[in-house]
Amino acid sequence: MPEGDTVFLTANRLRAALAGKELTRSDFRVPRYATVDLRGQAVESVGSYGKHLFIRTPTVSVHTHLKMEGSWRVFHCGQRWTKPRVAARVVLSTEDVEAVGFSLGTVEVVRVGDEDRIVGHLGPDLLGPNWDAAEAVRRLERYPGQPIGVALLDQRNLAGIGNIYRSEVCFLRRVHPDTRVGDVPDLLALVNEAHRVLAEAVDKPPRRPLAYGRTHRPCQRCGTPLQADLLGDTAPDHDRVVQRERGIYFCPHCQPVPAT
Ligand SMILES: [Zn+2]
């Protein structure tokens, strides 16, 4: 699943391809917006907030969320698409490029001033210009009994972390993901670590995980085979509350199970 770094880099690519250019065609392949026509409008800016992406003209903002499988690709006009045409949800064309959003989880066209309705309730964006570690800590501390591995996924605490980085951040801070937020020794350091890891992933992609997906492989600190477990998440990535379990990865030696 794409996390904040992927969305941030996607916004960079779309900005380079579209910003300042006039749209020669728009094609929304979702029923609700099928009649929206942005032809003749210039793309003013492209931005991201956590896992949300915004492509803005002077009048509207095209909001998309990649969710599980979504991606944006930029093609030269006439270039063959690298994904099936039926998966395309949005096509935005300029004179020289086509930006195509495939398998997007969310597609919405809103007024630029209404973006706040979509992301206003989220915690500080780990990759945003106004990142605020103290505010992220304050929000995490509202639910001290919640496992930190769950709280890190809740975008209302801090925005941009998904399943991969919750394992990575907990591993780096030697905190078992089941540890209650109130029992994490240094919450600010953990939040700063999350910021550092995402900033590094954006700066030097691709980043190779230290813990995520490395079941039975040796811990790079102590050599103990890493373990995988499931940790429920009750307030996860698309800001909505759902019940499901997703994998966490940890070193049983460096990240001992918390005492209950
Ligand atoms: Zn270890």
PDB file of N, CA and C in Angstrom, residues 102-192:
ATOM      1  N   PHE A 102      -4.613   5.435 -12.175  1.00  0.00           N
ATOM      2  CA  PHE A 102      -5.123   4.066 -12.309  1.00  0.00           C
ATOM      3  C   PHE A 102      -5.598   3.538 -10.946  1.00  0.00           C
ATOM      4  N   SER A 103      -6.681   2.799 -10.952  1.00  0.00           N
ATOM      5  CA  SER A 103      -7.152   2.060  -9.772  1.00  0.00           C
ATOM      6  C   SER A 103      -7.192   2.911  -8.508  1.00  0.00           C
ATOM      7  N   LEU A 104      -7.547   4.174  -8.661  1.00  0.00           N
ATOM      8  CA  LEU A 104      -7.545   5.079  -7.507  1.00  0.00           C
ATOM      9  C   LEU A 104      -8.661   4.698  -6.532  1.00  0.00           C
ATOM     10  N   GLY A 105      -8.361   4.824  -5.235  1.00  0.00           N
ATOM     11  CA  GLY A 105      -9.370   4.497  -4.235  1.00  0.00           C
ATOM     12  C   GLY A 105     -10.441   5.567  -4.132  1.00  0.00           C
ATOM     13  N   THR A 106     -10.030   6.814  -4.270  1.00  0.00           N
ATOM     14  CA  THR A 106     -10.951   7.943  -4.181  1.00  0.00           C
ATOM     15  C   THR A 106     -10.686   8.902  -5.322  1.00  0.00           C
ATOM     16  N   VAL A 107     -11.741   9.363  -5.951  1.00  0.00           N
ATOM     17  CA  VAL A 107     -11.636  10.461  -6.921  1.00  0.00           C
ATOM     18  C   VAL A 107     -12.749  11.440  -6.581  1.00  0.00           C
ATOM     19  N   GLU A 108     -12.381  12.704  -6.399  1.00  0.00           N
ATOM     20  CA  GLU A 108     -13.353  13.730  -6.044  1.00  0.00           C
ATOM     21  C   GLU A 108     -12.938  15.022  -6.721  1.00  0.00           C
ATOM     22  N   VAL A 109     -13.897  15.794  -7.134  1.00  0.00           N
ATOM     23  CA  VAL A 109     -13.586  17.137  -7.628  1.00  0.00           C
ATOM     24  C   VAL A 109     -14.267  18.113  -6.676  1.00  0.00           C
ATOM     25  N   VAL A 110     -13.461  18.912  -5.994  1.00  0.00           N
ATOM     26  CA  VAL A 110     -14.015  19.836  -4.999  1.00  0.00           C
ATOM     27  C   VAL A 110     -13.534  21.248  -5.297  1.00  0.00           C
ATOM     28  N   ARG A 111     -14.190  22.227  -4.692  1.00  0.00           N
ATOM     29  CA  ARG A 111     -13.671  23.587  -4.806  1.00  0.00           C
ATOM     30  C   ARG A 111     -12.374  23.670  -4.010  1.00  0.00           C
ATOM     31  N   VAL A 112     -11.454  24.494  -4.490  1.00  0.00           N
ATOM     32  CA  VAL A 112     -10.144  24.578  -3.837  1.00  0.00           C
ATOM     33  C   VAL A 112     -10.305  24.890  -2.342  1.00  0.00           C
ATOM     34  N   GLY A 113     -11.234  25.756  -2.016  1.00  0.00           N
ATOM     35  CA  GLY A 113     -11.431  26.132  -0.615  1.00  0.00           C
ATOM     36  C   GLY A 113     -11.986  25.014   0.253  1.00  0.00           C
ATOM     37  N   ASP A 114     -12.420  23.937  -0.372  1.00  0.00           N
ATOM     38  CA  ASP A 114     -13.035  22.843   0.388  1.00  0.00           C
ATOM     39  C   ASP A 114     -12.063  21.716   0.739  1.00  0.00           C
ATOM     40  N   GLU A 115     -10.793  21.881   0.421  1.00  0.00           N
ATOM     41  CA  GLU A 115      -9.827  20.823   0.745  1.00  0.00           C
ATOM     42  C   GLU A 115      -9.788  20.551   2.243  1.00  0.00           C
ATOM     43  N   ASP A 116     -10.022  21.589   3.000  1.00  0.00           N
ATOM     44  CA  ASP A 116      -9.955  21.450   4.448  1.00  0.00           C
ATOM     45  C   ASP A 116     -10.981  20.448   4.973  1.00  0.00           C
ATOM     46  N   ARG A 117     -12.091  20.357   4.264  1.00  0.00           N
ATOM     47  CA  ARG A 117     -13.117  19.385   4.636  1.00  0.00           C
ATOM     48  C   ARG A 117     -12.561  17.954   4.545  1.00  0.00           C
ATOM     49  N   ILE A 118     -11.583  17.751   3.669  1.00  0.00           N
ATOM     50  CA  ILE A 118     -11.033  16.417   3.434  1.00  0.00           C
ATOM     51  C   ILE A 118      -9.877  16.108   4.386  1.00  0.00           C
ATOM     52  N   VAL A 119      -9.010  17.093   4.612  1.00  0.00           N
ATOM     53  CA  VAL A 119      -7.810  16.813   5.407  1.00  0.00           C
ATOM     54  C   VAL A 119      -7.726  17.626   6.703  1.00  0.00           C
ATOM     55  N   GLY A 120      -8.732  18.467   6.935  1.00  0.00           N
ATOM     56  CA  GLY A 120      -8.666  19.360   8.093  1.00  0.00           C
ATOM     57  C   GLY A 120      -8.608  18.651   9.431  1.00  0.00           C
ATOM     58  N   HIS A 121      -9.157  17.435   9.488  1.00  0.00           N
ATOM     59  CA  HIS A 121      -9.187  16.723  10.772  1.00  0.00           C
ATOM     60  C   HIS A 121      -7.931  15.873  10.991  1.00  0.00           C
ATOM     61  N   LEU A 122      -7.054  15.835   9.993  1.00  0.00           N
ATOM     62  CA  LEU A 122      -5.875  14.970  10.109  1.00  0.00           C
ATOM     63  C   LEU A 122      -4.794  15.606  10.972  1.00  0.00           C
ATOM     64  N   GLY A 123      -3.930  14.770  11.490  1.00  0.00           N
ATOM     65  CA  GLY A 123      -2.784  15.257  12.248  1.00  0.00           C
ATOM     66  C   GLY A 123      -1.772  15.889  11.311  1.00  0.00           C
ATOM     67  N   PRO A 124      -0.687  16.449  11.881  1.00  0.00           N
ATOM     68  CA  PRO A 124       0.320  17.093  11.041  1.00  0.00           C
ATOM     69  C   PRO A 124       0.897  16.125  10.007  1.00  0.00           C
ATOM     70  N   ASP A 125       1.149  16.665   8.822  1.00  0.00           N
ATOM     71  CA  ASP A 125       1.683  15.882   7.708  1.00  0.00           C
ATOM     72  C   ASP A 125       3.192  15.711   7.893  1.00  0.00           C
ATOM     73  N   LEU A 126       3.628  14.449   7.970  1.00  0.00           N
ATOM     74  CA  LEU A 126       5.046  14.162   8.197  1.00  0.00           C
ATOM     75  C   LEU A 126       5.947  14.789   7.140  1.00  0.00           C
ATOM     76  N   LEU A 127       5.421  14.980   5.943  1.00  0.00           N
ATOM     77  CA  LEU A 127       6.239  15.537   4.866  1.00  0.00           C
ATOM     78  C   LEU A 127       5.783  16.941   4.478  1.00  0.00           C
ATOM     79  N   GLY A 128       4.940  17.530   5.287  1.00  0.00           N
ATOM     80  CA  GLY A 128       4.411  18.848   4.956  1.00  0.00           C
ATOM     81  C   GLY A 128       5.329  19.963   5.436  1.00  0.00           C
ATOM     82  N   PRO A 129       5.140  21.143   4.888  1.00  0.00           N
ATOM     83  CA  PRO A 129       5.983  22.282   5.283  1.00  0.00           C
ATOM     84  C   PRO A 129       5.750  22.710   6.731  1.00  0.00           C
ATOM     85  N   ASN A 130       4.584  22.373   7.279  1.00  0.00           N
ATOM     86  CA  ASN A 130       4.278  22.786   8.650  1.00  0.00           C
ATOM     87  C   ASN A 130       4.294  21.608   9.623  1.00  0.00           C
ATOM     88  N   TRP A 131       5.122  20.614   9.316  1.00  0.00           N
ATOM     89  CA  TRP A 131       5.242  19.457  10.214  1.00  0.00           C
ATOM     90  C   TRP A 131       5.478  19.917  11.646  1.00  0.00           C
ATOM     91  N   ASP A 132       4.745  19.315  12.585  1.00  0.00           N
ATOM     92  CA  ASP A 132       4.775  19.760  13.969  1.00  0.00           C
ATOM     93  C   ASP A 132       4.803  18.526  14.880  1.00  0.00           C
ATOM     94  N   ALA A 133       6.006  18.167  15.300  1.00  0.00           N
ATOM     95  CA  ALA A 133       6.186  16.944  16.086  1.00  0.00           C
ATOM     96  C   ALA A 133       5.426  17.023  17.412  1.00  0.00           C
ATOM     97  N   ALA A 134       5.461  18.186  18.054  1.00  0.00           N
ATOM     98  CA  ALA A 134       4.806  18.328  19.363  1.00  0.00           C
ATOM     99  C   ALA A 134       3.293  18.128  19.227  1.00  0.00           C
ATOM    100  N   GLU A 135       2.731  18.620  18.136  1.00  0.00           N
ATOM    101  CA  GLU A 135       1.301  18.448  17.912  1.00  0.00           C
ATOM    102  C   GLU A 135       0.975  16.961  17.665  1.00  0.00           C
ATOM    103  N   ALA A 136       1.835  16.251  16.950  1.00  0.00           N
ATOM    104  CA  ALA A 136       1.623  14.816  16.728  1.00  0.00           C
ATOM    105  C   ALA A 136       1.643  14.072  18.066  1.00  0.00           C
ATOM    106  N   VAL A 137       2.578  14.428  18.932  1.00  0.00           N
ATOM    107  CA  VAL A 137       2.659  13.809  20.258  1.00  0.00           C
ATOM    108  C   VAL A 137       1.387  14.101  21.050  1.00  0.00           C
ATOM    109  N   ARG A 138       0.963  15.341  20.988  1.00  0.00           N
ATOM    110  CA  ARG A 138      -0.243  15.730  21.731  1.00  0.00           C
ATOM    111  C   ARG A 138      -1.446  14.886  21.275  1.00  0.00           C
ATOM    112  N   ARG A 139      -1.547  14.692  19.994  1.00  0.00           N
ATOM    113  CA  ARG A 139      -2.668  13.921  19.461  1.00  0.00           C
ATOM    114  C   ARG A 139      -2.552  12.434  19.833  1.00  0.00           C
ATOM    115  N   LEU A 140      -1.346  11.895  19.766  1.00  0.00           N
ATOM    116  CA  LEU A 140      -1.149  10.493  20.153  1.00  0.00           C
ATOM    117  C   LEU A 140      -1.526  10.274  21.619  1.00  0.00           C
ATOM    118  N   GLU A 141      -1.201  11.247  22.449  1.00  0.00           N
ATOM    119  CA  GLU A 141      -1.410  11.099  23.896  1.00  0.00           C
ATOM    120  C   GLU A 141      -2.885  11.131  24.301  1.00  0.00           C
ATOM    121  N   ARG A 142      -3.748  11.471  23.352  1.00  0.00           N
ATOM    122  CA  ARG A 142      -5.181  11.491  23.680  1.00  0.00           C
ATOM    123  C   ARG A 142      -5.701  10.091  23.998  1.00  0.00           C
ATOM    124  N   TYR A 143      -5.041   9.074  23.426  1.00  0.00           N
ATOM    125  CA  TYR A 143      -5.487   7.692  23.666  1.00  0.00           C
ATOM    126  C   TYR A 143      -4.308   6.865  24.168  1.00  0.00           C
ATOM    127  N   PRO A 144      -3.954   7.047  25.437  1.00  0.00           N
ATOM    128  CA  PRO A 144      -2.734   6.416  25.964  1.00  0.00           C
ATOM    129  C   PRO A 144      -2.809   4.897  26.024  1.00  0.00           C
ATOM    130  N   GLY A 145      -4.024   4.334  25.974  1.00  0.00           N
ATOM    131  CA  GLY A 145      -4.149   2.886  26.073  1.00  0.00           C
ATOM    132  C   GLY A 145      -4.057   2.169  24.733  1.00  0.00           C
ATOM    133  N   GLN A 146      -3.986   2.922  23.660  1.00  0.00           N
ATOM    134  CA  GLN A 146      -3.965   2.306  22.333  1.00  0.00           C
ATOM    135  C   GLN A 146      -2.559   1.792  22.008  1.00  0.00           C
ATOM    136  N   PRO A 147      -2.452   0.622  21.372  1.00  0.00           N
ATOM    137  CA  PRO A 147      -1.119   0.154  20.968  1.00  0.00           C
ATOM    138  C   PRO A 147      -0.489   1.161  19.996  1.00  0.00           C
ATOM    139  N   ILE A 148       0.803   1.420  20.181  1.00  0.00           N
ATOM    140  CA  ILE A 148       1.470   2.415  19.342  1.00  0.00           C
ATOM    141  C   ILE A 148       1.434   2.004  17.858  1.00  0.00           C
ATOM    142  N   GLY A 149       1.489   0.680  17.604  1.00  0.00           N
ATOM    143  CA  GLY A 149       1.448   0.204  16.217  1.00  0.00           C
ATOM    144  C   GLY A 149       0.127   0.515  15.532  1.00  0.00           C
ATOM    145  N   VAL A 150      -0.914   0.695  16.307  1.00  0.00           N
ATOM    146  CA  VAL A 150      -2.223   1.089  15.774  1.00  0.00           C
ATOM    147  C   VAL A 150      -2.306   2.609  15.671  1.00  0.00           C
ATOM    148  N   ALA A 151      -1.837   3.278  16.723  1.00  0.00           N
ATOM    149  CA  ALA A 151      -1.934   4.741  16.779  1.00  0.00           C
ATOM    150  C   ALA A 151      -1.156   5.410  15.647  1.00  0.00           C
ATOM    151  N   LEU A 152      -0.045   4.777  15.242  1.00  0.00           N
ATOM    152  CA  LEU A 152       0.763   5.367  14.166  1.00  0.00           C
ATOM    153  C   LEU A 152       0.044   5.327  12.819  1.00  0.00           C
ATOM    154  N   LEU A 153      -0.897   4.399  12.673  1.00  0.00           N
ATOM    155  CA  LEU A 153      -1.646   4.303  11.413  1.00  0.00           C
ATOM    156  C   LEU A 153      -2.790   5.305  11.360  1.00  0.00           C
ATOM    157  N   ASP A 154      -3.189   5.777  12.523  1.00  0.00           N
ATOM    158  CA  ASP A 154      -4.351   6.666  12.571  1.00  0.00           C
ATOM    159  C   ASP A 154      -3.947   8.049  12.068  1.00  0.00           C
ATOM    160  N   GLN A 155      -4.447   8.399  10.891  1.00  0.00           N
ATOM    161  CA  GLN A 155      -4.009   9.635  10.239  1.00  0.00           C
ATOM    162  C   GLN A 155      -4.459  10.872  11.002  1.00  0.00           C
ATOM    163  N   ARG A 156      -5.363  10.708  11.958  1.00  0.00           N
ATOM    164  CA  ARG A 156      -5.786  11.851  12.770  1.00  0.00           C
ATOM    165  C   ARG A 156      -4.727  12.224  13.803  1.00  0.00           C
ATOM    166  N   ASN A 157      -3.761  11.311  14.021  1.00  0.00           N
ATOM    167  CA  ASN A 157      -2.645  11.619  14.924  1.00  0.00           C
ATOM    168  C   ASN A 157      -1.503  12.290  14.179  1.00  0.00           C
ATOM    169  N   LEU A 158      -1.061  11.634  13.123  1.00  0.00           N
ATOM    170  CA  LEU A 158      -0.043  12.188  12.244  1.00  0.00           C
ATOM    171  C   LEU A 158      -0.280  11.544  10.883  1.00  0.00           C
ATOM    172  N   ALA A 159      -0.019  12.266   9.816  1.00  0.00           N
ATOM    173  CA  ALA A 159      -0.457  11.826   8.497  1.00  0.00           C
ATOM    174  C   ALA A 159       0.717  11.386   7.639  1.00  0.00           C
ATOM    175  N   GLY A 160       0.599  10.176   7.096  1.00  0.00           N
ATOM    176  CA  GLY A 160       1.601   9.708   6.133  1.00  0.00           C
ATOM    177  C   GLY A 160       2.123   8.308   6.377  1.00  0.00           C
ATOM    178  N   ILE A 161       1.859   7.747   7.572  1.00  0.00           N
ATOM    179  CA  ILE A 161       2.399   6.423   7.891  1.00  0.00           C
ATOM    180  C   ILE A 161       1.407   5.336   7.518  1.00  0.00           C
ATOM    181  N   GLY A 162       1.909   4.278   6.912  1.00  0.00           N
ATOM    182  CA  GLY A 162       1.104   3.095   6.635  1.00  0.00           C
ATOM    183  C   GLY A 162       1.756   1.884   7.275  1.00  0.00           C
ATOM    184  N   ASN A 163       1.412   0.733   6.753  1.00  0.00           N
ATOM    185  CA  ASN A 163       1.819  -0.518   7.380  1.00  0.00           C
ATOM    186  C   ASN A 163       3.338  -0.730   7.400  1.00  0.00           C
ATOM    187  N   ILE A 164       4.015  -0.286   6.357  1.00  0.00           N
ATOM    188  CA  ILE A 164       5.466  -0.498   6.305  1.00  0.00           C
ATOM    189  C   ILE A 164       6.153   0.345   7.373  1.00  0.00           C
ATOM    190  N   TYR A 165       5.852   1.640   7.393  1.00  0.00           N
ATOM    191  CA  TYR A 165       6.608   2.534   8.277  1.00  0.00           C
ATOM    192  C   TYR A 165       6.245   2.377   9.749  1.00  0.00           C
ATOM    193  N   ARG A 166       5.072   1.846  10.058  1.00  0.00           N
ATOM    194  CA  ARG A 166       4.812   1.639  11.490  1.00  0.00           C
ATOM    195  C   ARG A 166       5.758   0.572  12.023  1.00  0.00           C
ATOM    196  N   SER A 167       6.002  -0.482  11.209  1.00  0.00           N
ATOM    197  CA  SER A 167       6.974  -1.495  11.641  1.00  0.00           C
ATOM    198  C   SER A 167       8.378  -0.915  11.709  1.00  0.00           C
ATOM    199  N   GLU A 168       8.740  -0.133  10.719  1.00  0.00           N
ATOM    200  CA  GLU A 168      10.093   0.420  10.664  1.00  0.00           C
ATOM    201  C   GLU A 168      10.382   1.343  11.848  1.00  0.00           C
ATOM    202  N   VAL A 169       9.424   2.220  12.121  1.00  0.00           N
ATOM    203  CA  VAL A 169       9.632   3.207  13.186  1.00  0.00           C
ATOM    204  C   VAL A 169       9.731   2.517  14.547  1.00  0.00           C
ATOM    205  N   CYS A 170       8.854   1.539  14.776  1.00  0.00           N
ATOM    206  CA  CYS A 170       8.905   0.808  16.055  1.00  0.00           C
ATOM    207  C   CYS A 170      10.210   0.035  16.185  1.00  0.00           C
ATOM    208  N   PHE A 171      10.663  -0.555  15.083  1.00  0.00           N
ATOM    209  CA  PHE A 171      11.933  -1.293  15.108  1.00  0.00           C
ATOM    210  C   PHE A 171      13.076  -0.347  15.453  1.00  0.00           C
ATOM    211  N   LEU A 172      13.134   0.777  14.783  1.00  0.00           N
ATOM    212  CA  LEU A 172      14.241   1.717  14.994  1.00  0.00           C
ATOM    213  C   LEU A 172      14.270   2.236  16.433  1.00  0.00           C
ATOM    214  N   ARG A 173      13.089   2.404  17.036  1.00  0.00           N
ATOM    215  CA  ARG A 173      13.031   2.915  18.410  1.00  0.00           C
ATOM    216  C   ARG A 173      13.028   1.787  19.447  1.00  0.00           C
ATOM    217  N   ARG A 174      13.127   0.530  18.991  1.00  0.00           N
ATOM    218  CA  ARG A 174      13.151  -0.637  19.891  1.00  0.00           C
ATOM    219  C   ARG A 174      11.894  -0.702  20.760  1.00  0.00           C
ATOM    220  N   VAL A 175      10.780  -0.391  20.139  1.00  0.00           N
ATOM    221  CA  VAL A 175       9.496  -0.402  20.844  1.00  0.00           C
ATOM    222  C   VAL A 175       8.625  -1.479  20.210  1.00  0.00           C
ATOM    223  N   HIS A 176       8.099  -2.392  21.017  1.00  0.00           N
ATOM    224  CA  HIS A 176       7.191  -3.396  20.472  1.00  0.00           C
ATOM    225  C   HIS A 176       5.900  -2.703  20.012  1.00  0.00           C
ATOM    226  N   PRO A 177       5.393  -3.065  18.823  1.00  0.00           N
ATOM    227  CA  PRO A 177       4.210  -2.353  18.305  1.00  0.00           C
ATOM    228  C   PRO A 177       2.972  -2.469  19.191  1.00  0.00           C
ATOM    229  N   ASP A 178       2.957  -3.470  20.065  1.00  0.00           N
ATOM    230  CA  ASP A 178       1.815  -3.642  20.972  1.00  0.00           C
ATOM    231  C   ASP A 178       1.896  -2.746  22.211  1.00  0.00           C
ATOM    232  N   THR A 179       3.013  -2.059  22.379  1.00  0.00           N
ATOM    233  CA  THR A 179       3.188  -1.191  23.555  1.00  0.00           C
ATOM    234  C   THR A 179       2.119  -0.097  23.569  1.00  0.00           C
ATOM    235  N   ARG A 180       1.516   0.119  24.711  1.00  0.00           N
ATOM    236  CA  ARG A 180       0.521   1.186  24.800  1.00  0.00           C
ATOM    237  C   ARG A 180       1.201   2.541  24.645  1.00  0.00           C
ATOM    238  N   VAL A 181       0.517   3.447  23.993  1.00  0.00           N
ATOM    239  CA  VAL A 181       1.080   4.778  23.736  1.00  0.00           C
ATOM    240  C   VAL A 181       1.624   5.391  25.019  1.00  0.00           C
ATOM    241  N   GLY A 182       0.868   5.249  26.099  1.00  0.00           N
ATOM    242  CA  GLY A 182       1.275   5.834  27.375  1.00  0.00           C
ATOM    243  C   GLY A 182       2.516   5.201  27.971  1.00  0.00           C
ATOM    244  N   ASP A 183       2.903   4.021  27.462  1.00  0.00           N
ATOM    245  CA  ASP A 183       4.088   3.337  27.990  1.00  0.00           C
ATOM    246  C   ASP A 183       5.306   3.465  27.067  1.00  0.00           C
ATOM    247  N   VAL A 184       5.155   4.137  25.948  1.00  0.00           N
ATOM    248  CA  VAL A 184       6.313   4.339  25.062  1.00  0.00           C
ATOM    249  C   VAL A 184       7.275   5.292  25.762  1.00  0.00           C
ATOM    250  N   PRO A 185       8.555   4.872  25.934  1.00  0.00           N
ATOM    251  CA  PRO A 185       9.483   5.650  26.756  1.00  0.00           C
ATOM    252  C   PRO A 185       9.652   7.104  26.292  1.00  0.00           C
ATOM    253  N   ASP A 186       9.788   7.333  25.009  1.00  0.00           N
ATOM    254  CA  ASP A 186      10.037   8.692  24.533  1.00  0.00           C
ATOM    255  C   ASP A 186       9.246   8.897  23.246  1.00  0.00           C
ATOM    256  N   LEU A 187       8.020   9.368  23.419  1.00  0.00           N
ATOM    257  CA  LEU A 187       7.099   9.489  22.299  1.00  0.00           C
ATOM    258  C   LEU A 187       7.594  10.516  21.276  1.00  0.00           C
ATOM    259  N   LEU A 188       8.198  11.597  21.778  1.00  0.00           N
ATOM    260  CA  LEU A 188       8.695  12.627  20.865  1.00  0.00           C
ATOM    261  C   LEU A 188       9.816  12.075  19.978  1.00  0.00           C
ATOM    262  N   ALA A 189      10.690  11.255  20.580  1.00  0.00           N
ATOM    263  CA  ALA A 189      11.777  10.663  19.798  1.00  0.00           C
ATOM    264  C   ALA A 189      11.211   9.726  18.732  1.00  0.00           C
ATOM    265  N   LEU A 190      10.169   9.006  19.074  1.00  0.00           N
ATOM    266  CA  LEU A 190       9.541   8.094  18.111  1.00  0.00           C
ATOM    267  C   LEU A 190       8.906   8.871  16.957  1.00  0.00           C
ATOM    268  N   VAL A 191       8.252   9.955  17.283  1.00  0.00           N
ATOM    269  CA  VAL A 191       7.629  10.797  16.259  1.00  0.00           C
ATOM    270  C   VAL A 191       8.700  11.441  15.373  1.00  0.00           C
ATOM    271  N   ASN A 192       9.792  11.876  15.998  1.00  0.00           N
ATOM    272  CA  ASN A 192      10.897  12.437  15.216  1.00  0.00           C
ATOM    273  C   ASN A 192      11.525  11.394  14.302  1.00  0.00           C
TER     274      ASN A 192
END
